[in-house]
């Protein structure tokens, strides 16, 4: 499987989901980066603004905003 470059955004703390999501993506062999990502994912509103800025900068990236 080819690895993809992923940017994962949102509340990043010990009791939050972001650390586990990042760990899972790395375990699958994907690369975490904010430089030319193939996929931009924001788990909650704290990452939406940065996710939208990255999407504007890298228009070919896929964007996922998780709404709870």
C-alpha positions as a Python dict, from the first residue, in 0.01 Angstrom:
ca = {
    (1, 'X'): (0, 0, 0),
    (2, 'X'): (127, 346, -85),
    (3, 'X'): (154, 590, 202),
    (4, 'X'): (-34, 918, 194),
    (5, 'X'): (60, 1252, 347),
    (6, 'X'): (-194, 1346, 614),
    (7, 'X'): (-252, 1658, 820),
    (8, 'X'): (-454, 1587, 1135),
    (9, 'X'): (-591, 1882, 1330),
    (10, 'X'): (-804, 1941, 1640),
    (11, 'X'): (-775, 1928, 2018),
    (12, 'X'): (-445, 1755, 2083),
    (13, 'X'): (-412, 1643, 2443),
    (14, 'X'): (-375, 1327, 2645),
    (15, 'X'): (-749, 1270, 2684),
    (16, 'X'): (-836, 1384, 2329),
    (17, 'X'): (-873, 1169, 2017),
    (18, 'X'): (-605, 1333, 1802),
    (19, 'X'): (-307, 1146, 1954),
    (20, 'X'): (-474, 810, 1885),
    (21, 'X'): (-575, 911, 1532),
    (22, 'X'): (-218, 1022, 1457),
    (23, 'X'): (-77, 703, 1609),
    (24, 'X'): (-312, 493, 1397),
    (25, 'X'): (-221, 673, 1075),
    (26, 'X'): (150, 629, 1143),
    (27, 'X'): (95, 262, 1229),
    (28, 'X'): (-66, 220, 887),
    (29, 'X'): (247, 368, 730),
    (30, 'X'): (116, 714, 643),
    (31, 'X'): (316, 1037, 682),
    (32, 'X'): (197, 1316, 914),
    (33, 'X'): (275, 1657, 765),
    (34, 'X'): (132, 2002, 700),
    (35, 'X'): (345, 2046, 387),
    (36, 'X'): (149, 1946, 77),
    (37, 'X'): (-83, 1691, 243),
    (38, 'X'): (-297, 1455, 36),
    (39, 'X'): (-560, 1453, 313),
    (40, 'X'): (-652, 1724, 565),
    (41, 'X'): (-859, 1605, 861),
    (42, 'X'): (-997, 1814, 1146),
    (43, 'X'): (-1163, 1624, 1429),
    (44, 'X'): (-1327, 1925, 1598),
    (45, 'X'): (-1384, 2303, 1568),
    (46, 'X'): (-1043, 2390, 1715),
    (47, 'X'): (-883, 2272, 1390),
    (48, 'X'): (-1137, 2395, 1133),
    (49, 'X'): (-970, 2732, 1066),
    (50, 'X'): (-624, 2580, 1012),
    (51, 'X'): (-778, 2304, 798),
    (52, 'X'): (-948, 2562, 574),
    (53, 'X'): (-622, 2759, 543),
    (54, 'X'): (-437, 2443, 439),
    (55, 'X'): (-711, 2361, 188),
    (56, 'X'): (-675, 2706, 30),
    (57, 'X'): (-299, 2660, 11),
    (58, 'X'): (-316, 2300, -119),
    (59, 'X'): (-632, 2294, -332),
    (60, 'X'): (-579, 1936, -454),
    (61, 'X'): (-590, 1796, -99),
    (62, 'X'): (-899, 1617, 28),
    (63, 'X'): (-1062, 1791, 326),
    (64, 'X'): (-1260, 1619, 602),
    (65, 'X'): (-1422, 1824, 878),
    (66, 'X'): (-1574, 1607, 1150),
    (67, 'X'): (-1896, 1761, 1283),
    (68, 'X'): (-2028, 1616, 1609),
}
